[in-house]
Amino acid sequence: MPVTIRDVARRLKLSITTVSRALDGYDDVAEGTRERVVRVARQMGYVPSRAARELRRKRADAIGFIMPTLKPRFADPFYSEFIAGLADEAASKNFDLLVSAAPPQAEAEQAAYRRWVQSHRVDGVVLARLRLKDWRVHYLAEIGLPFVGLGGVRRSVKYPRVVVDGDTGLRQLMAHLIERGHRRIGFVSAPPELAIQAERLAGYRAGLEAAGIPFDNSLVAVGNLTNQGGYQAAQGLLTRPDHPSAIIGVDDVTAMGVMRAVREAGLEVGRDVAVAGFDDISEAENAQPPLTTLRQPVYDVARRLVTMLLAIICGETAAVSEVVIQPELVVRASTGG
Amino acid sequence: MPVTIRDVARRLKLSITTVSRALDGYDDVAEGTRERVVRVARQMGYVPSRAARELRRKRADAIGFIMPTLKPRFADPFYSEFIAGLADEAASKNFDLLVSAAPPQAEAEQAAYRRWVQSHRVDGVVLARLRLKDWRVHYLAEIGLPFVGLGGVRRSVKYPRVVVDGDTGLRQLMAHLIERGHRRIGFVSAPPELAIQAERLAGYRAGLEAAGIPFDNSLVAVGNLTNQGGYQAAQGLLTRPDHPSAIIGVDDVTAMGVMRAVREAGLEVGRDVAVAGFDDISEAENAQPPLTTLRQPVYDVARRLVTMLLAIICGETAAVSEVVIQPELVVRASTGG
DNA sequence: TTGTAGGCGTTATCAA
DNA sequence: TTGATAACGCCTACAA
């Protein structure tokens, strides 16, 4: 049986009210009493019951994150780092992190969010992999559950977010490739419904335009953010006689698949075909050849998101509602660096 | 304001007792009443408050997992898949998964576990990356919080676990390499305090013995389960004139670092030096050359662990307390396959 | 500055 | 088969 606030009060011959207030740092408690209370409470190993507190305060002291998973096998390295960031920042503020998993846009995804919302299990959620039309945004806004998003469209519903500027990032990357002499640059995209896709494709197109190169739709192949998807899409691009001399993957995982396709086509990455990605997962640096990419500070972004979310939950209506982070172009050998 | 059990009772002109019992499926409720209760409750959108239930039942309906992280950057692909498995299985049983992160053996790790334990935030925890002497095992056993472990020593305290048989796995891998003609086989280990390390090293040694090759301690280099660690350790092994003709990484992440070192030494993986790992993370398959490894069904292992844990929590003292899973040798080009 | 008491939404005990 | 009622542990008006 854990020690409760009553036990502490009894021991001190004080009321539970006083103990409670002393522990919570109210200023209407005599300094001497507060010290005694704090000392004895700690010594007795008192820890408030979160269930009771939650019931009373109607706050779960927890936030949630639902990982977008694609069966049967899911191991996007992005998310382990992301979750570590969420967890660390939440813990530092004495919040817990609940994690669930669901395939995007499936019924299971709705069920997962609803489960938390309806049972008041979390005080807020972090959204990742936002879609251009995302039911989650409308749903959460409507029911009034605090949430923040990693990326997302700027037009529609406004919500607090951290945006890693894929548009600008891709312009830089394009400039880099064009400077290297590439004119036919392929792009293996994400599913079109994703916000990052729209943003990064825009950057890709802007990069072409800036160099006066006309956009050629046949150089864009659709992937699915997996290695396999990147591989297949790149194969399509490479089997053509006039294949592109450079291919950008919308993320690193995709780009790794692209590299595989290039090699299997009997071409050398970095010499015959330049390849680049987005994220800078650890795999990128250790690839052969190392992958040029746009680095995204995933861990820090995650912490930042939690900071923003907790500010909302705790009622500090922070003015900052959109943080834009510039990805860093990391040039490696895959683009002949 | 969410609808409570009182609202449902009032609407039905029943007592909250009856409603509660009807919803929980007790058999002392008239069939007709139960149907009405269930229908109306659903129609009113009633969802029990988890906080209240938790307070009353003294069960959190949640399990916890603390990711072992190494700052400043953490992105072990193993854990995103692992967490997906934990989350899916937990959700299917209507449990939530709490995730935290802490560097192994640091003070923060103790703090993280204690936080959950003392405030009764979780009904049980899943342990990964067990150490030979692991304070967590003793701590949890002592306070009586249910837990299960992925791997771990067999001798000491008994606890329910899933073991991926690294010993047998490494024997197979060794047999494969020896059959390929390798006699000088290096091993880049994990930190010695880890249980998987002891187990896999034992398999390595047994493999040597089976072939009548004497154990040479200088062929074992210490890594740290990171790419960088594998890289540096392998460098040490490769700078010697009589370098090994094959090097095993204690896990895939390590092996990827080994491959990098081999290439940088001007040698070709698979031809000059064979490399193999353990886990079969997606990176392994897509590596250049693809990495021979021992496949571990991470997602399924995670689900299994949760199943075992929930059985304990729910009082079904399942007889099965140790599940042994055989890893599958996947031969790829990195060992000249 | 401290204490009394009511209630958060459930479940469980005991009567009816 | 159903209904009062008492906890569970905490917070917070309000009273002293």
XYZ file of C-alpha atoms (C1' of nucleotides) in Angstrom:
706
model
C 0.000 0.000 0.000
C 1.506 3.255 -1.055
C 1.542 6.147 1.361
C -1.193 8.681 0.782
C -1.577 12.276 1.693
C -3.629 11.207 4.711
C -0.741 9.217 6.100
C 1.492 12.204 5.848
C -1.084 14.440 7.468
C -1.634 12.004 10.294
C 2.024 11.703 10.994
C 2.418 15.453 11.091
C -0.787 15.965 12.995
C -1.936 18.345 10.326
C -4.924 18.370 8.041
C -4.635 16.963 4.579
C -5.487 20.393 3.290
C -2.376 21.894 4.743
C -0.242 19.084 3.506
C -1.695 19.358 0.051
C -1.179 23.091 -0.087
C 2.284 22.933 1.345
C 3.312 20.391 -1.248
C 1.827 22.372 -4.075
C 3.713 25.458 -3.012
C 0.847 27.718 -2.051
C 1.925 30.796 -0.193
C -0.617 30.667 2.576
C 1.327 28.039 4.498
C 3.736 28.975 7.257
C 7.284 28.563 6.129
C 8.112 26.298 9.032
C 5.150 24.033 8.373
C 5.932 23.755 4.705
C 9.454 22.664 5.427
C 8.320 20.017 7.864
C 5.704 18.799 5.438
C 8.080 18.568 2.546
C 10.701 16.815 4.611
C 8.377 14.270 6.137
C 6.560 13.628 2.890
C 9.753 12.857 1.109
C 11.011 10.774 3.957
C 7.847 8.728 3.981
C 8.176 8.289 0.247
C 4.934 10.002 -0.546
C 4.071 10.330 -4.195
C 0.676 11.683 -5.157
C -1.621 9.240 -6.898
C -1.926 10.330 -10.452
C -5.270 8.681 -10.832
C -6.784 10.659 -8.001
C -5.198 13.855 -9.133
C -6.363 13.282 -12.654
C -9.906 12.623 -11.563
C -9.966 15.740 -9.493
C -8.137 18.079 -11.807
C -9.502 16.626 -14.975
C -6.106 16.569 -16.505
C -4.266 13.469 -17.540
C -0.778 14.902 -17.368
C -0.083 13.024 -20.527
C 0.220 13.682 -24.207
C -0.133 11.247 -27.043
C 1.491 10.387 -30.317
C 0.280 7.936 -32.900
C 2.934 6.538 -35.172
C 1.981 6.126 -38.796
C 2.774 2.507 -39.543
C 2.690 0.476 -42.667
C 2.289 -3.219 -42.200
C 3.619 -5.779 -42.240
C 6.910 -4.386 -41.233
C 7.531 -1.000 -39.874
C 10.852 0.433 -38.875
C 11.179 3.983 -40.021
C 14.264 5.201 -38.159
C 12.821 8.677 -38.139
C 10.333 7.837 -35.447
C 12.557 6.328 -32.820
C 14.456 9.566 -32.636
C 11.264 11.574 -32.790
C 9.716 9.610 -29.962
C 12.843 9.969 -27.869
C 12.540 13.717 -28.241
C 8.872 13.735 -27.358
C 9.444 11.538 -24.345
C 12.390 13.509 -23.019
C 10.707 16.851 -23.236
C 7.450 15.551 -21.811
C 9.214 13.890 -18.905
C 11.112 17.047 -18.113
C 7.778 18.758 -17.625
C 6.380 15.861 -15.654
C 4.107 14.706 -18.388
C 3.840 11.215 -19.718
C 3.905 10.192 -23.328
C 1.435 7.700 -24.677
C 2.337 6.074 -27.943
C 0.122 4.168 -30.253
C 0.437 3.017 -33.829
C -1.939 2.957 -36.732
C -1.796 2.888 -40.496
C -2.531 6.376 -41.837
C -6.060 7.091 -42.904
C -7.258 3.655 -41.960
C -10.195 3.151 -39.694
C -7.776 2.097 -37.020
C -6.347 5.573 -37.014
C -9.659 7.138 -36.183
C -10.300 4.533 -33.556
C -6.935 5.201 -31.969
C -7.464 8.929 -31.671
C -11.004 8.548 -30.468
C -9.983 6.109 -27.802
C -7.758 8.701 -26.240
C -10.037 11.623 -26.757
C -13.184 10.079 -25.408
C -11.646 8.598 -22.319
C -9.708 11.783 -21.666
C -6.546 9.812 -21.653
C -4.380 12.616 -22.968
C -4.397 16.370 -22.630
C -3.104 16.858 -26.129
C -1.555 15.121 -29.089
C 1.311 15.555 -31.484
C 0.550 15.044 -35.147
C 3.113 13.955 -37.675
C 2.954 13.210 -41.353
C 0.151 15.672 -41.919
C -1.988 15.283 -44.996
C -3.207 18.121 -47.178
C -6.718 17.288 -46.100
C -6.384 15.815 -42.688
C -9.447 14.771 -40.756
C -7.383 14.848 -37.582
C -6.974 18.581 -37.726
C -10.680 19.192 -38.071
C -11.620 16.593 -35.533
C -9.278 17.835 -32.859
C -10.054 21.464 -33.513
C -13.731 20.753 -33.250
C -13.640 18.866 -30.003
C -11.100 21.318 -28.662
C -8.284 18.984 -27.771
C -4.936 20.790 -27.893
C -2.630 19.589 -30.618
C 0.460 20.578 -32.524
C 1.697 19.364 -35.848
C 4.950 18.648 -37.552
C 4.476 20.440 -40.838
C 1.198 20.784 -42.622
C -0.556 23.153 -44.915
C -0.514 26.806 -44.118
C -3.706 27.839 -45.753
C -6.489 25.972 -44.025
C -7.137 25.654 -40.320
C -4.466 27.387 -38.324
C -2.792 25.363 -35.667
C 0.496 25.534 -33.815
C 3.194 23.731 -35.694
C 6.821 23.282 -36.404
C 7.608 23.411 -40.067
C 10.866 22.198 -41.488
C 11.030 24.291 -44.607
C 11.100 21.707 -47.342
C 10.402 24.259 -50.004
C 13.481 26.325 -49.319
C 15.450 23.178 -48.606
C 14.685 21.718 -51.973
C 15.556 24.918 -53.744
C 18.974 24.761 -52.155
C 19.399 21.164 -53.092
C 18.317 21.883 -56.647
C 20.749 24.766 -56.869
C 23.474 22.439 -55.677
C 22.657 19.842 -58.310
C 22.270 22.354 -61.077
C 25.575 23.898 -60.157
C 27.046 20.455 -60.536
C 25.797 20.496 -64.092
C 22.640 18.440 -63.787
C 19.763 19.423 -66.007
C 17.598 16.339 -65.978
C 16.738 15.863 -62.358
C 14.278 13.222 -61.264
C 12.118 13.353 -58.195
C 10.707 10.355 -56.348
C 7.790 11.734 -54.458
C 5.758 10.822 -51.425
C 2.063 10.006 -51.737
C 0.426 13.140 -53.124
C -1.878 13.604 -50.145
C 0.988 14.414 -47.828
C 1.782 17.966 -46.898
C 5.530 17.474 -47.098
C 5.067 16.219 -50.602
C 3.345 19.391 -51.765
C 5.955 21.499 -50.080
C 8.986 19.673 -51.319
C 7.664 19.309 -54.819
C 7.069 23.046 -54.858
C 10.702 23.541 -53.925
C 11.748 21.156 -56.648
C 9.767 23.060 -59.237
C 10.959 26.407 -58.006
C 14.503 25.138 -58.263
C 13.958 24.208 -61.883
C 12.348 27.490 -62.653
C 15.158 29.447 -61.081
C 17.525 27.751 -63.490
C 15.234 28.173 -66.438
C 14.688 24.452 -66.802
C 11.172 23.499 -67.850
C 9.286 21.160 -65.564
C 8.973 17.680 -66.993
C 6.276 15.652 -65.355
C 7.727 12.395 -66.599
C 10.697 12.920 -64.317
C 8.503 12.697 -61.246
C 7.764 9.201 -59.989
C 5.547 8.365 -57.067
C 7.014 6.549 -54.086
C 5.578 5.773 -50.680
C 8.247 6.762 -48.176
C 9.672 3.267 -48.083
C 12.875 1.856 -49.445
C 10.966 -0.452 -51.712
C 8.856 2.390 -53.019
C 11.927 4.439 -53.831
C 13.486 1.461 -55.515
C 10.571 0.772 -57.800
C 9.940 4.381 -58.665
C 13.584 4.891 -59.521
C 13.599 1.813 -61.704
C 10.902 3.436 -63.763
C 12.997 6.547 -64.172
C 16.161 4.653 -64.996
C 14.910 2.267 -67.629
C 14.377 5.130 -70.008
C 17.189 5.786 -72.458
C 17.320 9.441 -71.479
C 17.297 8.746 -67.765
C 17.887 11.609 -65.362
C 21.446 12.311 -64.266
C 20.271 13.046 -60.760
C 17.398 11.761 -58.636
C 16.055 13.266 -55.462
C 14.220 11.138 -52.968
C 11.536 12.935 -51.004
C 13.107 11.466 -47.878
C 16.211 9.476 -47.042
C 14.474 6.144 -46.817
C 13.199 6.671 -50.330
C 16.618 7.834 -51.466
C 18.214 4.669 -50.165
C 15.865 2.726 -52.383
C 16.799 4.971 -55.275
C 20.457 4.227 -54.700
C 19.736 0.547 -54.787
C 17.947 0.889 -58.116
C 20.802 2.908 -59.555
C 23.324 0.273 -58.610
C 21.198 -2.534 -59.944
C 20.914 -0.665 -63.225
C 24.663 -1.008 -63.476
C 25.259 2.659 -62.776
C 27.389 4.194 -60.093
C 25.833 6.512 -57.573
C 27.592 9.840 -57.446
C 29.332 9.393 -60.760
C 26.690 8.256 -63.226
C 23.672 9.315 -61.269
C 23.591 11.716 -58.358
C 21.195 10.865 -55.536
C 19.972 12.983 -52.662
C 17.433 12.686 -49.860
C 15.840 14.525 -46.991
C 16.112 13.956 -43.201
C 19.676 12.865 -42.593
C 18.846 9.651 -40.830
C 21.947 7.880 -39.587
C 21.714 5.495 -42.500
C 22.403 8.404 -44.836
C 25.803 9.139 -43.453
C 26.791 5.512 -43.454
C 25.515 4.682 -46.875
C 27.814 3.758 -49.688
C 28.431 6.313 -50.986
C 27.293 8.623 -48.181
C 24.063 10.351 -49.081
C 23.686 14.040 -49.744
C 20.652 15.187 -47.857
C 18.785 17.960 -46.108
C 19.296 17.548 -42.416
C 16.342 17.877 -40.161
C 16.984 18.139 -36.407
C 14.384 15.538 -35.541
C 15.117 15.277 -31.860
C 15.012 19.008 -31.315
C 11.925 19.414 -33.432
C 10.183 16.847 -31.280
C 11.133 18.638 -28.096
C 9.998 21.896 -29.510
C 6.643 20.456 -30.451
C 6.111 19.210 -26.938
C 7.079 22.566 -25.493
C 4.488 24.229 -27.663
C 1.856 21.666 -26.851
C 2.370 21.912 -23.120
C 2.197 25.672 -23.296
C -1.229 25.367 -24.824
C -2.344 22.743 -22.356
C -1.177 24.803 -19.436
C -3.011 27.791 -20.760
C -0.035 29.885 -21.629
C -1.377 31.024 -24.942
C 2.041 31.505 -26.391
C 2.117 33.926 -29.277
C 4.416 31.656 -31.241
C 2.198 29.425 -33.259
C 4.439 28.546 -36.137
C 8.097 27.787 -35.871
C 9.945 27.449 -39.143
C 13.192 25.551 -39.180
C 15.548 25.570 -42.089
C 16.957 22.184 -43.020
C 20.678 22.095 -43.558
C 22.087 20.925 -46.847
C 24.650 18.241 -46.175
C 26.669 17.505 -49.275
C 28.197 14.058 -49.461
C 29.591 11.782 -52.105
C 26.258 10.645 -53.529
C 26.072 13.876 -55.472
C 29.688 13.679 -56.444
C 30.594 15.865 -53.468
C -18.832 17.825 -20.268
C -18.656 14.165 -21.092
C -21.560 11.940 -20.252
C -21.108 9.943 -17.072
C -22.600 6.782 -15.799
C -25.040 8.847 -13.755
C -26.445 10.435 -16.874
C -27.037 7.051 -18.376
C -28.654 5.781 -15.201
C -30.893 8.792 -14.954
C -32.032 8.468 -18.527
C -32.841 4.808 -18.032
C -34.348 5.348 -14.615
C -31.995 2.773 -13.231
C -29.377 2.944 -10.531
C -25.790 3.542 -11.459
C -25.002 0.189 -9.935
C -27.100 -1.609 -12.462
C -25.718 0.361 -15.320
C -22.191 -0.305 -14.204
C -22.776 -3.993 -13.846
C -24.640 -4.277 -17.093
C -21.831 -2.578 -18.953
C -19.203 -4.752 -17.346
C -21.041 -7.870 -18.361
C -21.939 -9.261 -14.973
C -24.457 -12.047 -15.106
C -26.770 -10.829 -12.390
C -28.435 -8.352 -14.677
C -31.611 -9.194 -16.540
C -30.944 -9.758 -20.187
C -33.485 -7.181 -21.245
C -32.056 -4.543 -18.957
C -28.544 -5.155 -20.157
C -29.540 -4.704 -23.729
C -31.291 -1.454 -22.993
C -28.369 -0.216 -20.975
C -25.841 -1.059 -23.617
C -27.896 0.500 -26.359
C -28.635 3.717 -24.562
C -25.097 4.052 -23.250
C -23.673 3.777 -26.709
C -26.263 6.081 -28.130
C -25.471 8.696 -25.506
C -21.823 8.328 -26.300
C -20.900 7.173 -22.843
C -17.257 6.281 -22.282
C -16.115 5.427 -18.777
C -13.652 7.820 -17.239
C -10.343 6.090 -17.039
C -9.202 8.224 -14.187
C -12.122 7.265 -12.015
C -11.864 3.648 -12.946
C -8.184 3.640 -12.296
C -8.625 5.210 -8.904
C -11.203 2.700 -7.931
C -9.719 -0.425 -9.433
C -6.182 0.522 -8.724
C -5.165 -0.418 -12.190
C -3.796 1.951 -14.757
C -4.660 -0.098 -17.818
C -1.293 0.870 -19.141
C 2.118 -0.631 -19.551
C 5.404 1.132 -19.938
C 8.558 0.903 -21.962
C 11.702 2.917 -21.499
C 13.883 3.226 -24.559
C 17.589 3.009 -23.974
C 18.940 6.127 -25.594
C 22.409 7.382 -26.160
C 22.708 11.108 -26.564
C 23.072 13.298 -28.400
C 21.436 11.503 -31.224
C 19.392 8.416 -31.032
C 17.766 6.621 -33.902
C 18.090 2.903 -33.507
C 15.674 1.521 -36.107
C 15.179 -1.506 -33.904
C 13.046 0.406 -31.457
C 10.560 2.002 -33.773
C 9.495 -1.425 -34.895
C 9.604 -2.728 -31.364
C 7.429 0.081 -30.107
C 4.960 -0.431 -32.924
C 4.610 -4.033 -31.809
C 4.153 -3.112 -28.182
C 1.600 -0.462 -29.020
C -0.416 -2.642 -31.353
C -0.691 -5.542 -28.992
C -1.435 -3.336 -26.007
C -4.128 -1.460 -27.886
C -5.745 -4.684 -28.992
C -6.172 -5.542 -25.323
C -7.369 -2.065 -24.477
C -4.205 -1.110 -22.690
C -2.194 1.990 -23.303
C 1.523 2.153 -23.852
C 3.614 4.739 -22.079
C 7.008 5.379 -23.574
C 9.897 7.142 -21.985
C 13.570 7.383 -22.802
C 16.676 7.283 -20.697
C 20.341 6.492 -21.118
C 21.025 3.007 -19.746
C 22.326 2.789 -16.227
C 22.249 6.511 -15.739
C 20.483 8.082 -12.832
C 17.823 9.212 -15.239
C 16.939 5.600 -15.866
C 16.197 4.953 -12.237
C 14.254 8.164 -12.005
C 12.194 7.196 -15.031
C 11.203 3.809 -13.679
C 10.525 5.151 -10.224
C 8.318 7.845 -11.569
C 6.015 5.282 -13.043
C 6.187 2.818 -10.237
C 5.563 5.189 -7.396
C 2.708 7.020 -8.974
C 1.178 3.740 -10.147
C 1.194 4.984 -13.652
C 1.666 1.599 -15.220
C 0.596 -1.918 -14.366
C 3.742 -3.426 -15.759
C 6.781 -2.727 -17.853
C 8.686 -4.251 -20.723
C 12.433 -4.412 -20.362
C 14.821 -4.447 -23.273
C 18.553 -4.521 -23.539
C 18.939 -6.437 -20.313
C 22.247 -6.310 -18.501
C 23.937 -9.256 -16.845
C 23.470 -7.517 -13.555
C 20.422 -5.439 -13.949
C 19.088 -3.383 -11.078
C 15.755 -3.165 -12.842
C 15.097 -6.850 -12.434
C 15.746 -6.777 -8.724
C 13.913 -3.542 -8.200
C 10.796 -4.600 -10.022
C 10.805 -8.064 -8.504
C 11.100 -6.594 -5.056
C 8.316 -4.086 -5.338
C 6.227 -6.636 -7.174
C 5.506 -4.788 -10.366
C 4.881 -7.200 -13.232
C 7.501 -7.121 -15.931
C 8.795 -9.099 -18.858
C 12.129 -8.922 -20.569
C 13.543 -9.285 -24.018
C 16.429 -11.615 -23.387
C 18.452 -11.684 -20.238
C 20.432 -14.127 -18.161
C 18.928 -17.437 -17.363
C 20.663 -18.132 -14.124
C 19.692 -15.401 -11.708
C 16.229 -14.155 -10.905
C 13.617 -15.888 -12.976
C 11.254 -13.706 -14.865
C 9.058 -14.126 -17.892
C 10.928 -13.364 -21.036
C 11.296 -13.831 -24.714
C 14.736 -14.922 -25.718
C 15.992 -14.740 -29.243
C 18.572 -17.454 -29.154
C 21.760 -15.591 -29.959
C 23.914 -18.489 -28.903
C 22.473 -20.922 -31.405
C 22.192 -18.168 -33.961
C 25.844 -17.342 -33.780
C 26.815 -20.976 -34.038
C 24.937 -21.149 -37.295
C 26.503 -18.002 -38.558
C 29.939 -19.256 -37.598
C 29.314 -22.543 -39.331
C 28.304 -20.615 -42.425
C 31.474 -18.537 -42.383
C 33.724 -21.476 -41.648
C 32.145 -23.416 -44.438
C 33.027 -20.491 -46.669
C 36.625 -21.060 -45.683
C 37.095 -18.398 -43.047
C 39.398 -19.250 -40.181
C 40.208 -15.854 -38.758
C 36.877 -14.435 -37.781
C 36.623 -11.174 -35.902
C 33.842 -10.182 -33.557
C 32.806 -6.651 -32.735
C 31.033 -6.966 -29.455
C 28.485 -5.019 -27.479
C 29.370 -3.565 -24.092
C 30.287 -6.537 -21.898
C 27.585 -5.854 -19.341
C 24.824 -6.694 -21.789
C 23.125 -10.048 -21.703
C 22.964 -10.369 -25.479
C 26.695 -9.847 -25.550
C 27.396 -12.774 -23.247
C 25.044 -14.964 -25.190
C 26.257 -14.090 -28.638
C 29.888 -14.248 -27.673
C 29.250 -17.705 -26.265
C 27.830 -18.723 -29.633
C 30.840 -17.252 -31.366
C 33.207 -19.228 -29.181
C 31.195 -22.397 -29.522
C 31.304 -21.964 -33.263
C 35.063 -21.737 -33.202
C 35.352 -24.727 -30.965
C 33.115 -26.825 -33.144
C 35.533 -26.216 -35.995
C 38.593 -26.790 -33.876
C 39.742 -23.208 -34.191
C 41.351 -21.814 -31.045
C 39.802 -18.709 -29.565
C 41.929 -15.637 -30.142
C 41.024 -12.774 -27.867
C 42.703 -10.240 -30.079
C 40.046 -10.845 -32.707
C 37.371 -9.510 -30.407
C 36.926 -5.753 -30.366
C 34.491 -3.858 -28.205
C 31.785 -1.779 -29.809
C 28.787 -0.004 -28.360
C 25.848 -0.924 -30.574
C 26.304 2.143 -32.717
C 27.531 2.547 -36.238
C 30.425 4.640 -35.063
C 31.357 2.065 -32.445
C 31.391 -0.694 -35.024
C 33.441 1.463 -37.338
C 36.140 2.217 -34.818
C 36.343 -1.291 -33.442
C 36.656 -2.706 -36.942
C 39.388 -0.247 -37.777
C 41.373 -1.694 -34.932
C 40.922 -5.176 -36.301
C 41.753 -4.185 -39.866
C 44.941 -2.231 -39.355
C 46.749 -5.386 -38.373
C 48.661 -7.093 -41.149
C 46.980 -10.410 -40.371
C 43.499 -8.941 -40.236
C 40.517 -11.265 -40.036
C 38.912 -12.400 -43.271
C 35.475 -12.095 -41.723
C 33.989 -9.850 -39.084
C 30.752 -10.319 -37.228
C 28.957 -7.366 -35.727
C 26.980 -8.124 -32.597
C 24.076 -6.347 -34.232
C 23.287 -4.880 -37.632
C 23.928 -1.298 -36.668
C 27.398 -2.314 -35.550
C 27.878 -4.365 -38.693
C 27.063 -1.376 -40.855
C 29.886 0.465 -39.154
C 32.140 -2.490 -39.761
C 31.313 -2.402 -43.450
C 32.226 1.236 -43.562
C 35.585 0.548 -41.979
C 36.265 -2.280 -44.393
C 35.589 -0.059 -47.374
C 37.704 2.744 -46.013
C 40.549 0.308 -45.545
C 40.425 -0.170 -49.287
C 38.949 -3.633 -48.997
C 35.801 -4.965 -50.539
C 33.053 -6.297 -48.368
C 32.077 -9.799 -49.343
C 35.182 -10.449 -51.368
C 38.116 -9.378 -49.198
C 36.329 -9.335 -45.894
C 33.025 -10.979 -45.085
C 30.713 -9.079 -42.751
C 27.638 -10.220 -40.897
C 25.284 -8.827 -38.305
C 22.276 -9.618 -36.161
C 18.689 -8.317 -36.272
C 17.894 -7.845 -39.939
C 16.910 -4.222 -39.721
C 15.698 -2.889 -43.042
C 19.041 -1.209 -43.543
C 20.659 -4.634 -43.739
C 18.778 -5.713 -46.798
C 19.392 -2.433 -48.558
C 23.031 -2.148 -47.716
C 25.692 -2.360 -50.347
C 26.396 -5.211 -50.485
C 23.329 -6.562 -48.676
C 24.215 -7.750 -45.218
C 24.153 -11.344 -44.086
C 22.446 -11.408 -40.737
C 20.396 -13.302 -38.198
C 16.828 -12.206 -38.532
C 14.896 -11.427 -35.436
C 11.134 -10.959 -35.740
C 11.116 -7.760 -33.724
C 7.514 -6.828 -34.242
C 6.236 -10.250 -33.274
C 8.572 -10.488 -30.332
C 7.205 -7.214 -29.049
C 3.635 -8.407 -29.364
C 4.484 -11.616 -27.620
C 6.080 -9.768 -24.757
C 2.980 -7.697 -24.254
C 0.788 -10.780 -24.358
C 2.876 -12.329 -21.613
C 2.905 -9.175 -19.570
C -0.835 -8.690 -19.754
C -1.391 -12.290 -18.774
C 0.545 -11.634 -15.604
C -1.198 -8.365 -14.918
C -4.589 -9.919 -15.388
C -3.693 -12.705 -13.025
C -3.576 -15.491 -15.540
C -0.423 -17.037 -14.209
C 0.483 -18.516 -17.512
C 2.804 -21.456 -17.227
C 4.877 -20.220 -20.123
C 7.547 -18.074 -18.624
C 10.242 -18.321 -21.210
C 9.716 -18.262 -24.921
C 12.755 -19.036 -27.013
C 12.803 -17.882 -30.586
C 15.352 -19.030 -33.100
C 16.763 -16.289 -35.273
C 16.894 -17.068 -38.940
C 20.150 -16.964 -40.811
C 19.750 -14.757 -43.845
C 22.693 -15.148 -46.182
C 23.395 -12.209 -48.431
C 26.256 -10.893 -50.486
C 28.234 -9.443 -47.588
C 29.522 -12.911 -46.828
C 30.108 -13.676 -50.439
C 26.671 -15.306 -50.629
C -2.502 30.214 8.814
C -5.036 25.948 9.265
C -9.130 22.774 9.184
C -13.805 20.869 7.509
C -16.233 18.929 4.053
C -17.866 17.983 -0.552
C -17.166 15.940 -4.783
C -14.521 14.195 -9.160
C -16.777 9.093 -11.690
C -16.156 4.468 -10.729
C -16.604 -0.031 -8.590
C -17.879 -3.019 -4.745
C -20.399 -4.299 -0.595
C -24.466 -5.207 1.281
C -29.471 -4.862 1.673
C -33.831 -4.899 -0.248
C -32.421 -8.765 -10.031
C -31.810 -4.096 -8.464
C -30.558 -0.016 -5.441
C -28.300 2.823 -1.612
C -24.008 3.898 -0.119
C -19.293 3.859 0.960
C -14.873 4.207 -0.505
C -10.603 5.224 -3.915
C -6.932 9.829 -3.073
C -6.858 14.265 -4.126
C -8.048 19.321 -4.541
C -10.466 23.445 -3.139
C -14.218 26.572 -1.572
C -15.298 28.062 2.595
C -15.178 28.388 7.485
C -12.601 28.960 11.655
